[in-house]
Coordinates of C-alpha atoms and ligand atoms in Angstrom, one line a residue:
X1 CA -140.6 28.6 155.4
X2 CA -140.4 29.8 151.8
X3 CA -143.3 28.8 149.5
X4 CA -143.8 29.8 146.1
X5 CA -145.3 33.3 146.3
X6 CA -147.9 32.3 143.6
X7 CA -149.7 29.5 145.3
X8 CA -149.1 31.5 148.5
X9 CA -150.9 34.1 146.8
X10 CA -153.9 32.2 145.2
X11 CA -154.1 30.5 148.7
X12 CA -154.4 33.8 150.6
X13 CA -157.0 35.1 148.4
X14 CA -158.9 31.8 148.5
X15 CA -158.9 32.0 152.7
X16 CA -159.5 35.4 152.9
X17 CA -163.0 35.6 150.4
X18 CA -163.6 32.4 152.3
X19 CA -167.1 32.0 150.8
X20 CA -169.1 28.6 150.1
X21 CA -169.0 27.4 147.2
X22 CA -172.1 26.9 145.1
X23 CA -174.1 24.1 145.6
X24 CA -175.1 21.0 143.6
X25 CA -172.2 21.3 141.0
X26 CA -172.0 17.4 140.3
X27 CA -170.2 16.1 137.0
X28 CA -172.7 13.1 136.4
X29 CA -175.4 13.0 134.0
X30 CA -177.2 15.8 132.4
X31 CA -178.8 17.2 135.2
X32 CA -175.8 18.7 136.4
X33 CA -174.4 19.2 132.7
X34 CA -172.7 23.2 132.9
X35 CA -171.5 23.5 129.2
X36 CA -174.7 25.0 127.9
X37 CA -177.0 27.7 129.7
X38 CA -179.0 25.5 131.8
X39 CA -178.5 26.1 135.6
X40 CA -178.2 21.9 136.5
X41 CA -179.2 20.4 139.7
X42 CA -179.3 23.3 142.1
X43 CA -182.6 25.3 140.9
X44 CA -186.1 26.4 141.6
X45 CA -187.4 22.6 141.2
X46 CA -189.8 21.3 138.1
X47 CA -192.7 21.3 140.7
X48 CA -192.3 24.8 141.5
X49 CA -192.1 26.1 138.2
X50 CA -194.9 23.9 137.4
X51 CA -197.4 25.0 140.4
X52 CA -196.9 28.5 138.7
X53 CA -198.1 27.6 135.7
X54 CA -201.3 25.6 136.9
X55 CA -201.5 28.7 138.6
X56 CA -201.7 30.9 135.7
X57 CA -204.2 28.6 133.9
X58 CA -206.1 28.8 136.6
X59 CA -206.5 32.3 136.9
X60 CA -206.8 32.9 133.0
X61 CA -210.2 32.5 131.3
X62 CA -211.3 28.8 130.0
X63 CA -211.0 30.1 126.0
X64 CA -207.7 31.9 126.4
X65 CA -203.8 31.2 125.0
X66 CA -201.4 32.5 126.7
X67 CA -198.1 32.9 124.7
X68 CA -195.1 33.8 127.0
X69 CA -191.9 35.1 124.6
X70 CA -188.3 34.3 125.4
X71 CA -186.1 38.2 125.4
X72 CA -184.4 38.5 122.3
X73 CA -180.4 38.1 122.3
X74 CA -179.3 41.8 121.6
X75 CA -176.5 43.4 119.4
X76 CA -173.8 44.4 121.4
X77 CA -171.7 45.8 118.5
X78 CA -170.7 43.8 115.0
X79 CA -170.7 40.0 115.1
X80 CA -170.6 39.6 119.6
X81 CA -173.8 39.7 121.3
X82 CA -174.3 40.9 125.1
X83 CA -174.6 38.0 127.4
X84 CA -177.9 36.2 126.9
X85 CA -180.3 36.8 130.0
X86 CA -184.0 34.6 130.2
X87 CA -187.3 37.0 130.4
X88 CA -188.5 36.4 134.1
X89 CA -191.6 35.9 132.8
X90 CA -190.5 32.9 131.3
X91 CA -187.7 31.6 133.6
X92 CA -190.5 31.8 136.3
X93 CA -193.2 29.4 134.4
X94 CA -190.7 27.2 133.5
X95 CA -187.4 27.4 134.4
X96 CA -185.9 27.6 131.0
X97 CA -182.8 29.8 130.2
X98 CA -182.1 29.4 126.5
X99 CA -183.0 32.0 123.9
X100 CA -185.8 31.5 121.2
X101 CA -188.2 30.1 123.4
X102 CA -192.2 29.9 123.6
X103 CA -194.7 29.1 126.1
X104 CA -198.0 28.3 125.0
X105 CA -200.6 27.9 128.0
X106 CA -204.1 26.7 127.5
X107 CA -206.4 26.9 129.9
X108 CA -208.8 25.4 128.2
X109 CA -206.7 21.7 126.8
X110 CA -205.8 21.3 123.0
X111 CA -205.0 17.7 121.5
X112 CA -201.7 17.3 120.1
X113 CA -200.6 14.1 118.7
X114 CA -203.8 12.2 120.2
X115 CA -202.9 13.8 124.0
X116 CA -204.7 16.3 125.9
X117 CA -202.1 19.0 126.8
X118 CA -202.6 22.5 128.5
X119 CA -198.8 23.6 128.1
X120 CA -196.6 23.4 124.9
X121 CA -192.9 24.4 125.1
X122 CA -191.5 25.3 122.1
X123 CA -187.7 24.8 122.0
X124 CA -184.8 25.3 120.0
X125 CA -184.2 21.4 118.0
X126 CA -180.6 20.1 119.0
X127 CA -178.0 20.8 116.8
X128 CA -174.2 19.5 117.6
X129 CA -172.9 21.4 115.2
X130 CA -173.8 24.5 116.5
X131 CA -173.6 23.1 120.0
X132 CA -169.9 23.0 119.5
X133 CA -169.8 26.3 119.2
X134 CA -172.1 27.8 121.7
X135 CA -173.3 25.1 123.8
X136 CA -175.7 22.6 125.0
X137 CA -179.2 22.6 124.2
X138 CA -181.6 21.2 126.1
X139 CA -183.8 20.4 123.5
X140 CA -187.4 19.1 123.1
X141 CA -186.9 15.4 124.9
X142 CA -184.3 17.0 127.1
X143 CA -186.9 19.9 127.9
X144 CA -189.6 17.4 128.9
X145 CA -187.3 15.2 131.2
X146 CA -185.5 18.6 132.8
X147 CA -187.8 21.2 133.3
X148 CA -191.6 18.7 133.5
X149 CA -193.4 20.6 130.6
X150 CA -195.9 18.2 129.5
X151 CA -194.9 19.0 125.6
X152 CA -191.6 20.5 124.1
X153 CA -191.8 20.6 120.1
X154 CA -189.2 22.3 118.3
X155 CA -189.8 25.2 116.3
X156 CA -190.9 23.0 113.0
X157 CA -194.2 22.3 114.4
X158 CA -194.7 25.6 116.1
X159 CA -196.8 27.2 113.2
X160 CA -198.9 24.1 112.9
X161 CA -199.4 23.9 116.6
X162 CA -200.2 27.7 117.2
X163 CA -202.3 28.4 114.2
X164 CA -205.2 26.6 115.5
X165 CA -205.0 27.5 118.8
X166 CA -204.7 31.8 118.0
X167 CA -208.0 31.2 115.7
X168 CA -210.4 29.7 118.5
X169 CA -209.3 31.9 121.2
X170 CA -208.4 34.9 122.8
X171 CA -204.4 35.5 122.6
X172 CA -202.6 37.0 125.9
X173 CA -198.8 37.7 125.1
X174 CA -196.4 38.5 127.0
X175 CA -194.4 40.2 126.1
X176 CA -193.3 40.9 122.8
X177 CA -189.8 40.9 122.0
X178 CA -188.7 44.2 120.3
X179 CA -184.8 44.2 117.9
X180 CA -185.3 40.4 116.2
X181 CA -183.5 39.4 113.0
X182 CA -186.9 38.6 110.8
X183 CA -184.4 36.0 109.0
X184 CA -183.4 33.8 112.3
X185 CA -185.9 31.5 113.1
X186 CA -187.2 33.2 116.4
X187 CA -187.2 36.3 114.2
X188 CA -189.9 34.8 112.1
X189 CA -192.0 33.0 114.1
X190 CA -192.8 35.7 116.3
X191 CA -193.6 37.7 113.3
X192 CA -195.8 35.2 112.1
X193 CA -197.5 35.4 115.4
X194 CA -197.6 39.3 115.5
X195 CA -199.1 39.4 112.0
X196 CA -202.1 37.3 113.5
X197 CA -202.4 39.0 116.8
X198 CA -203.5 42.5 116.5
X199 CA -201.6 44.5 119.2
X200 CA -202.0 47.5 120.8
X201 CA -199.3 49.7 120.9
X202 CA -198.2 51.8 123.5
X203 CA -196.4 55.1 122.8
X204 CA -192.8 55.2 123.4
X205 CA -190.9 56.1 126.6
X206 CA -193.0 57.8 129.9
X207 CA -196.2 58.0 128.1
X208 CA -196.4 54.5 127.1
X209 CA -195.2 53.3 130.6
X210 CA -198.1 55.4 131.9
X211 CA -200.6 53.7 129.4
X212 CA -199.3 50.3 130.4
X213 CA -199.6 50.8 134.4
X214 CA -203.4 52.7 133.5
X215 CA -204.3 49.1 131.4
X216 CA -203.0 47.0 134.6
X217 CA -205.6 48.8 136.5
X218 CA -208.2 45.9 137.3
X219 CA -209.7 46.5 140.7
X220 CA -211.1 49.0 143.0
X221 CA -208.0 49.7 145.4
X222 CA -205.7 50.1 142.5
X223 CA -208.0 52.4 140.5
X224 CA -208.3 54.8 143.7
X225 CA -204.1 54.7 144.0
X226 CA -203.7 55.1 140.3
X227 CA -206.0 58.3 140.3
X228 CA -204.6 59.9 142.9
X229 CA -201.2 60.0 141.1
X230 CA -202.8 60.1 138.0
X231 CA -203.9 63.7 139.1
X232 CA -201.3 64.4 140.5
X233 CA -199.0 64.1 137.6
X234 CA -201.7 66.1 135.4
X235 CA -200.1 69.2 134.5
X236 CA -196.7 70.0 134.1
X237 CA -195.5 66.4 134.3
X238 CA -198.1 64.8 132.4
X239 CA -198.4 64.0 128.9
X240 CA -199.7 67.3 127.3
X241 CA -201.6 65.2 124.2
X242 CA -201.3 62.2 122.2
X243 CA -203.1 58.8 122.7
X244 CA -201.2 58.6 126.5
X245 CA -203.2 61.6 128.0
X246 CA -206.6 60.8 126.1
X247 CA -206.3 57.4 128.6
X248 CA -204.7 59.4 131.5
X249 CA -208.1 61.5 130.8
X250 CA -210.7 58.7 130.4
X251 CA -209.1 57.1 133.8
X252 CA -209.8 60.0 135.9
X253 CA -213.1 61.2 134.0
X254 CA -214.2 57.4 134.9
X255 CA -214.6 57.6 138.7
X256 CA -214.4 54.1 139.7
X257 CA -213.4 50.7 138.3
X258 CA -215.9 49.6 136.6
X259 CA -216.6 52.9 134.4
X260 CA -212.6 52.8 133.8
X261 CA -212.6 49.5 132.7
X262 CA -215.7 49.6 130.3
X263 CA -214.0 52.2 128.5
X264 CA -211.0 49.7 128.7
X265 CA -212.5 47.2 127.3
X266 CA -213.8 48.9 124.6
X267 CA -210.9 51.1 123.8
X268 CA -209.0 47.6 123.6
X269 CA -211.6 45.5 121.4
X270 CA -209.9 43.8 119.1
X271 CA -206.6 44.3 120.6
X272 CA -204.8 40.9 122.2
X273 CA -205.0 41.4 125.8
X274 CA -201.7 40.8 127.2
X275 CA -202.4 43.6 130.6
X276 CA -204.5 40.6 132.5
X277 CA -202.1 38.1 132.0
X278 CA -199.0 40.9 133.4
X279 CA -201.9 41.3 136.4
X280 CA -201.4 37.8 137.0
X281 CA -197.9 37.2 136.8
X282 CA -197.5 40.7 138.9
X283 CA -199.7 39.2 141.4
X284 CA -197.7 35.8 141.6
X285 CA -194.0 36.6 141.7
X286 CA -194.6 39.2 144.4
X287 CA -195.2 37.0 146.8
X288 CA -192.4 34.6 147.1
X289 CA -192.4 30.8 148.1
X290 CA -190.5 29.5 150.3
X291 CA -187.9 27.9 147.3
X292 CA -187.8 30.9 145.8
X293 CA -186.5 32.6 149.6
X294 CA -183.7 30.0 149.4
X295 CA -182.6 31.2 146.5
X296 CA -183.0 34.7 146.8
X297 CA -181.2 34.4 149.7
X298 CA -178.0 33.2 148.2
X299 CA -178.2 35.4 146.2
X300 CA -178.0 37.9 149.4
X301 CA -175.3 36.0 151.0
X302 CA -173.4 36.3 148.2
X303 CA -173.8 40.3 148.3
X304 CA -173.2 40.8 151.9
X305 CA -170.1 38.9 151.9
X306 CA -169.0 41.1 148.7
X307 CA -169.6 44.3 150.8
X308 CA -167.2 42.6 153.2
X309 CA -164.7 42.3 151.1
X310 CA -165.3 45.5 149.2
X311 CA -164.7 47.0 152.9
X312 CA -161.3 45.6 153.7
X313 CA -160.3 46.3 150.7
X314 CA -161.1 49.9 149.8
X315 CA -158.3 52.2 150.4
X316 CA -157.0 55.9 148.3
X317 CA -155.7 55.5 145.4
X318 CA -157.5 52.2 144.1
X319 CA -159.9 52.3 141.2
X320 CA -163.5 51.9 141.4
X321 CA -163.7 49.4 138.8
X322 CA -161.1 47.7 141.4
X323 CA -163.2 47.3 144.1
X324 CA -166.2 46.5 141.8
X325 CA -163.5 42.9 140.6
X326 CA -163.2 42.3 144.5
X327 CA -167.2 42.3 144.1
X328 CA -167.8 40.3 141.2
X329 CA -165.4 37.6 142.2
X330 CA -167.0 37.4 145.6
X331 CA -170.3 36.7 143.6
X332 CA -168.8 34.3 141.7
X333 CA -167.2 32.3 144.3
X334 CA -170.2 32.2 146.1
X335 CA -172.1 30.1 142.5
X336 CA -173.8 33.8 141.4
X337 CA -173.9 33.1 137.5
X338 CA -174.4 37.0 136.8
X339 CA -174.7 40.6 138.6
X340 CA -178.5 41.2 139.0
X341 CA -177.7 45.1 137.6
X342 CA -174.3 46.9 136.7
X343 CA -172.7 47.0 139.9
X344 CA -172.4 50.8 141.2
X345 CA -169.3 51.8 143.0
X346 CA -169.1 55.8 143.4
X347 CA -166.6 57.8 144.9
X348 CA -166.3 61.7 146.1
X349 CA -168.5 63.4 143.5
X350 CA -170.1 60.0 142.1
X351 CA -171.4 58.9 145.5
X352 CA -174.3 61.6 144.6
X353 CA -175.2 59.9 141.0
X354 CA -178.0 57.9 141.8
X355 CA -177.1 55.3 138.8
X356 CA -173.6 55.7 137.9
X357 CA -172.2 52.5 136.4
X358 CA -168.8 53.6 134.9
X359 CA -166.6 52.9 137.8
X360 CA -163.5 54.6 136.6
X361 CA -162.7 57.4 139.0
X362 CA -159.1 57.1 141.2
X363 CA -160.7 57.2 144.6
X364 CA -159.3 59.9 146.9
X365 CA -158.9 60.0 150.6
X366 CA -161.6 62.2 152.0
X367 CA -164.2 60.7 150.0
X368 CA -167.4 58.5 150.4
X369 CA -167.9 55.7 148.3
X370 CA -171.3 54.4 147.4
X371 CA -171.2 50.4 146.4
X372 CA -175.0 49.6 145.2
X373 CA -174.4 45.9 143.8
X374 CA -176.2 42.9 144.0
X375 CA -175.7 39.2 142.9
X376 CA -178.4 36.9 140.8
X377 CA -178.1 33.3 142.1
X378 CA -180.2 31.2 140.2
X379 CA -182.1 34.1 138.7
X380 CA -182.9 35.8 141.9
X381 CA -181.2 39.3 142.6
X382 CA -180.2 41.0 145.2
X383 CA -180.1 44.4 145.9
X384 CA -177.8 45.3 148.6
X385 CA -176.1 49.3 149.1
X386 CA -173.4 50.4 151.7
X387 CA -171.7 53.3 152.3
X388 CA -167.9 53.9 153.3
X389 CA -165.3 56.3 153.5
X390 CA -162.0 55.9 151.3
X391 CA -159.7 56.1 153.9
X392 CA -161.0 54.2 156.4
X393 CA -162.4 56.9 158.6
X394 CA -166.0 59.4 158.1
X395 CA -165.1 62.1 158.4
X396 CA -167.6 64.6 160.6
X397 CA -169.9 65.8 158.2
X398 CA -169.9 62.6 156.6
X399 CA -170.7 61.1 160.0
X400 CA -173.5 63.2 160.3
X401 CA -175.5 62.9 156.6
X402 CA -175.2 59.0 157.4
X403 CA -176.3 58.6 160.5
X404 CA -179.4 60.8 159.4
X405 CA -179.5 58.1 156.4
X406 CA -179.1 54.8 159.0
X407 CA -182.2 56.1 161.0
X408 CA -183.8 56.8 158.4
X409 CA -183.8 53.7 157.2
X410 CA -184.6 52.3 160.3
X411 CA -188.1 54.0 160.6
X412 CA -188.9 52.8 157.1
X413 CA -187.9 48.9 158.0
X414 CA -189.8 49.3 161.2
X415 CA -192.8 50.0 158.7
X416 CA -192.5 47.3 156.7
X417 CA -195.3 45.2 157.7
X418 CA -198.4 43.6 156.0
X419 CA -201.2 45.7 155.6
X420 CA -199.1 48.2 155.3
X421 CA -197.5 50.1 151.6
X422 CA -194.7 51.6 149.8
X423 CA -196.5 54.7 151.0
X424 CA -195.8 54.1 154.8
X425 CA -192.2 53.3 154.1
X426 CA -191.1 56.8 152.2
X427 CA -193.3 58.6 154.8
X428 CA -191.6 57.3 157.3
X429 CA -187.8 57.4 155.9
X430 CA -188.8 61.1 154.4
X431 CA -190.0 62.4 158.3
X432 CA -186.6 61.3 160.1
X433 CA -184.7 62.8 156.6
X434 CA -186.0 66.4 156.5
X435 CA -185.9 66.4 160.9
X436 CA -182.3 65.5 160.8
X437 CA -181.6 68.1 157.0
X438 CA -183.0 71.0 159.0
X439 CA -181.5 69.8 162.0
X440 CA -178.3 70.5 160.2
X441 CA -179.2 73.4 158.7
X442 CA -179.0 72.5 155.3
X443 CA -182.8 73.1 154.2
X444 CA -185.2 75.3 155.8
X445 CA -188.3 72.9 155.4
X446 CA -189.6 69.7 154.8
X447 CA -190.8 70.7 151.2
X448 CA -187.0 71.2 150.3
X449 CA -186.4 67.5 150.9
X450 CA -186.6 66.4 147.2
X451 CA -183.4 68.3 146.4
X452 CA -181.4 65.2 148.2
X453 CA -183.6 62.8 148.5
X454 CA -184.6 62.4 145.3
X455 CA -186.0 58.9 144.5
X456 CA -188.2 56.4 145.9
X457 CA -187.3 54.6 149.6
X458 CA -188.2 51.3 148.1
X459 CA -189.1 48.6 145.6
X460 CA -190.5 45.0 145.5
X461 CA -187.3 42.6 144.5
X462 CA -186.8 39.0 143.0
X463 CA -186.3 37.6 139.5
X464 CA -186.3 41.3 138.6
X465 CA -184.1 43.6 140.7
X466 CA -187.0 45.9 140.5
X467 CA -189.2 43.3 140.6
X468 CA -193.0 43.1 139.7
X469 CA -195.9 42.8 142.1
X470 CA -199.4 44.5 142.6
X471 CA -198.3 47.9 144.5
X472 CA -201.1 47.0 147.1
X473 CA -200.7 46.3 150.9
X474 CA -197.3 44.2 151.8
X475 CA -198.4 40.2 152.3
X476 CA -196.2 37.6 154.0
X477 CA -194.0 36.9 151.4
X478 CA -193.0 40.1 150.1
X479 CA -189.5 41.1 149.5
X480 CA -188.6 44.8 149.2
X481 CA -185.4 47.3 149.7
X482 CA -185.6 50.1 152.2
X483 CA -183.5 52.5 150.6
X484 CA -182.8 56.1 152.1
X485 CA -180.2 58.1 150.5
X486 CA -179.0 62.0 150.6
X487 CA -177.0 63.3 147.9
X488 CA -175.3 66.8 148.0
X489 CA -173.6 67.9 144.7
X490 CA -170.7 70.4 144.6
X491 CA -171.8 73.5 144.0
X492 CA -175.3 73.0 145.7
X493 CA -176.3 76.3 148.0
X494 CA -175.1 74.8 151.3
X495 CA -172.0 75.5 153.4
X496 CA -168.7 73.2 151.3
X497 CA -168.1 70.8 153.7
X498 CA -171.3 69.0 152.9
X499 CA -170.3 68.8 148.8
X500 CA -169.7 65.4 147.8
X501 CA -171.7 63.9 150.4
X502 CA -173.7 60.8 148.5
X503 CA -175.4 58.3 151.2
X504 CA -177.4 55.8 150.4
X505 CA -178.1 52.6 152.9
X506 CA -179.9 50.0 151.1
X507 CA -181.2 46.6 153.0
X508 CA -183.5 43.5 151.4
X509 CA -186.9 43.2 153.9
X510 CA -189.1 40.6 154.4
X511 CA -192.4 41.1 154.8
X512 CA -193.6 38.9 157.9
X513 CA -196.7 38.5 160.2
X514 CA -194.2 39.0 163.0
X515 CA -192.3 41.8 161.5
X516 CA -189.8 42.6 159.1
X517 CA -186.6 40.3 158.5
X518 CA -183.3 42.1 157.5
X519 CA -182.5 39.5 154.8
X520 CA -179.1 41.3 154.5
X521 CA -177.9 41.6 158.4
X522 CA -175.0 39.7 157.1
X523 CA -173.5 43.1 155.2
X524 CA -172.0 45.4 158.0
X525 CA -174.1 49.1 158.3
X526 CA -173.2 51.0 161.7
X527 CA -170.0 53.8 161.7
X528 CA -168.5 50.8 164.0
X529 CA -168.6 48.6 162.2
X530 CA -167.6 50.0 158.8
X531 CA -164.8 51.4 160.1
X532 CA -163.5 48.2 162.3
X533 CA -163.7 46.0 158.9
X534 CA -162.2 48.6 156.9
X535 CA -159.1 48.6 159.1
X536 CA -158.4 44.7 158.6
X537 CA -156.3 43.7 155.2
X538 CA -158.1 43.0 152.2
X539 CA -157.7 40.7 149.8
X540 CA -156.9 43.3 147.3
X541 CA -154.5 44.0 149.0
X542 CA -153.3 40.9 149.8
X543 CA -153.0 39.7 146.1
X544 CA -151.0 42.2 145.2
X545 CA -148.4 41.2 147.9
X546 CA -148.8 43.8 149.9
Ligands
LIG1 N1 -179.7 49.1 142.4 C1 -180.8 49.8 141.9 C2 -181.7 50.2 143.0 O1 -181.2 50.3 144.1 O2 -182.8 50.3 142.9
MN2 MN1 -179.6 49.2 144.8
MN3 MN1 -182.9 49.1 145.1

């Protein structure tokens, strides 16, 4: 039978990324409308998104206002902008996507227009003109009736609206958007607000990340983690002077919570205090509800079929940026709006850069390739790495590093329980790591471990893919990779045959009271199994008529 070889084509590809299709993609009503950034029917629901927010005014004091800033749109060169992306913060209180937004919580109630309101949304006003260019708006009514604020405004009463409420009581913002055109309107409003709002500033880069995590310190488990490391660090890595290591001084001169944050709270008088209101938040979207599981696992459905597909499709010869489109498609086919990162796919000597992002290399038989990707479904990311070699085959040495890597990471899942920390999991990936490195002979000792292994085993994930949460002991709810790696550069002291040696396995764990769930089981991880999928067609492959 002779069909035409396009359709055949389209047809193959379709069957062979069989993937669902996204959910809730109706065409009636504006619910379900998909010309402007709104994500339509299938979302974290108006209830959720409100139960977040009464949680948040809850935990607040009665005379604060919380103001919760949209990310700015950013430059990407001339007159095109990268691709807009919602602030968590602000997706995760309310669900909205659409630049130039502001959240105003009030624990406390204000009257607006006769009416007792605790939350205020401040939106941009509809515009068709402009909406024929860019998209829908939601808009203040549409706002209301979509996402259940109690009030959306538009930005005309914003000032009128604000004002009031940053003179009677104590501002928390969060956070401030940095790179705004002071003649847009956004632009202006938030420097209206940041001319009323005395800020402090924290120095730029490692130092002010330091200050930051040092301000979030609010109880007594926290304070005794953060001065371990904090003395830790002092020394060669820490800051030498400046504002940054006066704190990093006071914290550890303090000797327990309450000193540390009496000289916080005076050191911060008359500064907005935005560091309780990130406590909060940090404390909320680490533990995930049971919506926000469906989504985020979509999200790793999505990946794990991408790895699939990645894996049939891999072979010498191909691009990585190649097997990074079989990726991206998968995740789009599966409803993903967006890559939750830059998806990472790095062969032979870029399998042992720990971010590489450029995906151009012509990938060689002999090497490894390391595919760290993960979809965002709904806002949720996922964070999913494997492992393969380009020709279908590990070689021995290869063999060897990952199966050092694979029990690795099986120790660590096996410690990911409540109660316990991120601690427990690097101890126990880091033990099985340097037994099966010295095993080999490649180092001598434990303490030379670092060389390969040279990052963290794991992080809490969500909204962000390095999410936000408290750093305490795991609860039920918790979602975070387990993520053992060794990396061997050419030209490292070791026999050759271990250069270019870059494993990293990388799963998404929930944290349960009867143990930890492999949210990614789906994406194939043994030497057996790699190998069997890699040796089936891919649609690569297939699409180019091969
Ligand atoms: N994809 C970044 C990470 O694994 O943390
Ligand atoms: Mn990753
Ligand atoms: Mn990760």
């Amino acid at each position: 039978m002779i069909v035409d070889i396009r359709s055949a084509l389209i047809a193959s590809l379709a069957l062979v990324l069989a993937v669902a299709p996204a959910n809730g993609q109706g065409t009636d009503g504006r619910a379900s409308d998909d010309s402007g950034p709104f994500y339509g029917e299938d979302r974290p629901s108006p209830e959720f998104h409100r139960g977040r927010r009464q949680a948040v005014l809850e935990a607040l004091p009665e005379d604060a206002v919380a103001i919760v800033l949209a990310s700015p749109e950013r430059a990407r060169s001339n007159d095109v902008d990268y691709e807009y992306h919602p602030s968590s913060d602000l997706y995760y209180l309310t669900g909205m996507t659409e630049p130039s937004t502001i959240l105003l919580l009030v624990p406390g109630g204000t009257e607006v227009g006769g009416k007792t309101v605790q939350e205020i949304l401040v939106v941009r006003a509809r515009d068709p003109a402009t909406e024929a260019w860019t998209g829908r708006r939601l808009g203040a009514e549409g706002a209301m009736r979509e996402l259940g604020v109690q009030l959306a405004v538009e930005p005309e009463r914003f000032e009128e609206i604000a004002g009031p409420l940053i003179e009677t009581r104590r501002p928390y913002v969060l956070p401030w958007p940095a790179g705004l055109d002071p003649g847009s309107e956004y632009g202006a409003q938030v420097a209206w607000l940041k001319e009323r709002i005395p800020t402090f500033e924290p120095e730029p880069g490692r130092a002010g990340a330091l200050q930051r995590g040092l301000l979030r310190v609010n109880d007594a488990a926290a304070y005794d983690r953060a001065r371990g490391m904090v003395e830790r660090m002092a020394g060669a890595a820490g800051p030498a002077d400046g504002e940054a290591a006066r704190m990093a001084r006071a914290f550890v001169e303090a000797g327990s919570v309450d000193a540390w944050l009496a000289w916080r709270d005076s050191a911060m008088a008359g500064f907005a205090n935005s560091t309780d209101l990130e406590s909060v938040l940090s404390d909320l979207r680490e533990v995930k509800t049971e919506e926000e599981l469906r989504f985020l696992q979509a999200a790793i459905d999505a990946t794990a079929a991408a790895h699939r597909q990645a894996l049939r499709s891999i072979e010498p010869g191909m691009r990585e940026y190649e097997v990074e489109a079989v990726i991206e498609y998968v995740f789009h086919r599966a409803g993903a709006e967006h890559t939750g990162f830059p998806s990472i796919v790095g062969s032979g000597e870029n399998s042992t850069i720990l971010h590489y992002e450029s995906n151009r290399r012509r990938m060689e038989d002999g090497d490894l390739v390391v595919m760290d990707i993960g979809a965002e479904y709904r806002g949720y990311s996922a964070d999913v790495t494997r492992t393969a070699p380009v020709n279908g085959r590990f070689s021995e040495p290869q063999r060897q590093i990952y199966e050092i890597v694979l029990a690795a990471q099986e120790a660590a899942i096996a410690a990911a329980t409540p109660g316990a920390g991120f601690r427990d999991l690097n101890e126990a990936a880091s033990t099985v790591l340097a037994e099966g490195l010295e095993r080999l002979g490649i180092i001598g000792s434990s303490s030379e471990l670092r060389r390969y292994f040279p990052h963290g085993v794991s992080h809490y994930l969500g909204l962000d893919v390095h999410d936000v949460g408290t750093y305490g002991p795991f609860r039920p709810g918790d979602v975070v990779t387990v993520e053992p790696g060794i990396y061997i550069r050419p030209g490292e002291g070791v026999d050759e045959r271990w250069w270019n040696v870059g494993v990293r396995i990388e799963d998404d764990i929930l944290i349960t009271p009867h143990g930890p769930v492999v949210l990614s089981a789906e994406a194939p991880k043994t030497v057996a199994e790699i190998e069997a999928l890699m040796a089936e067609p891919g649609p690569a492959s297939l699409a180019a008529g091969e």
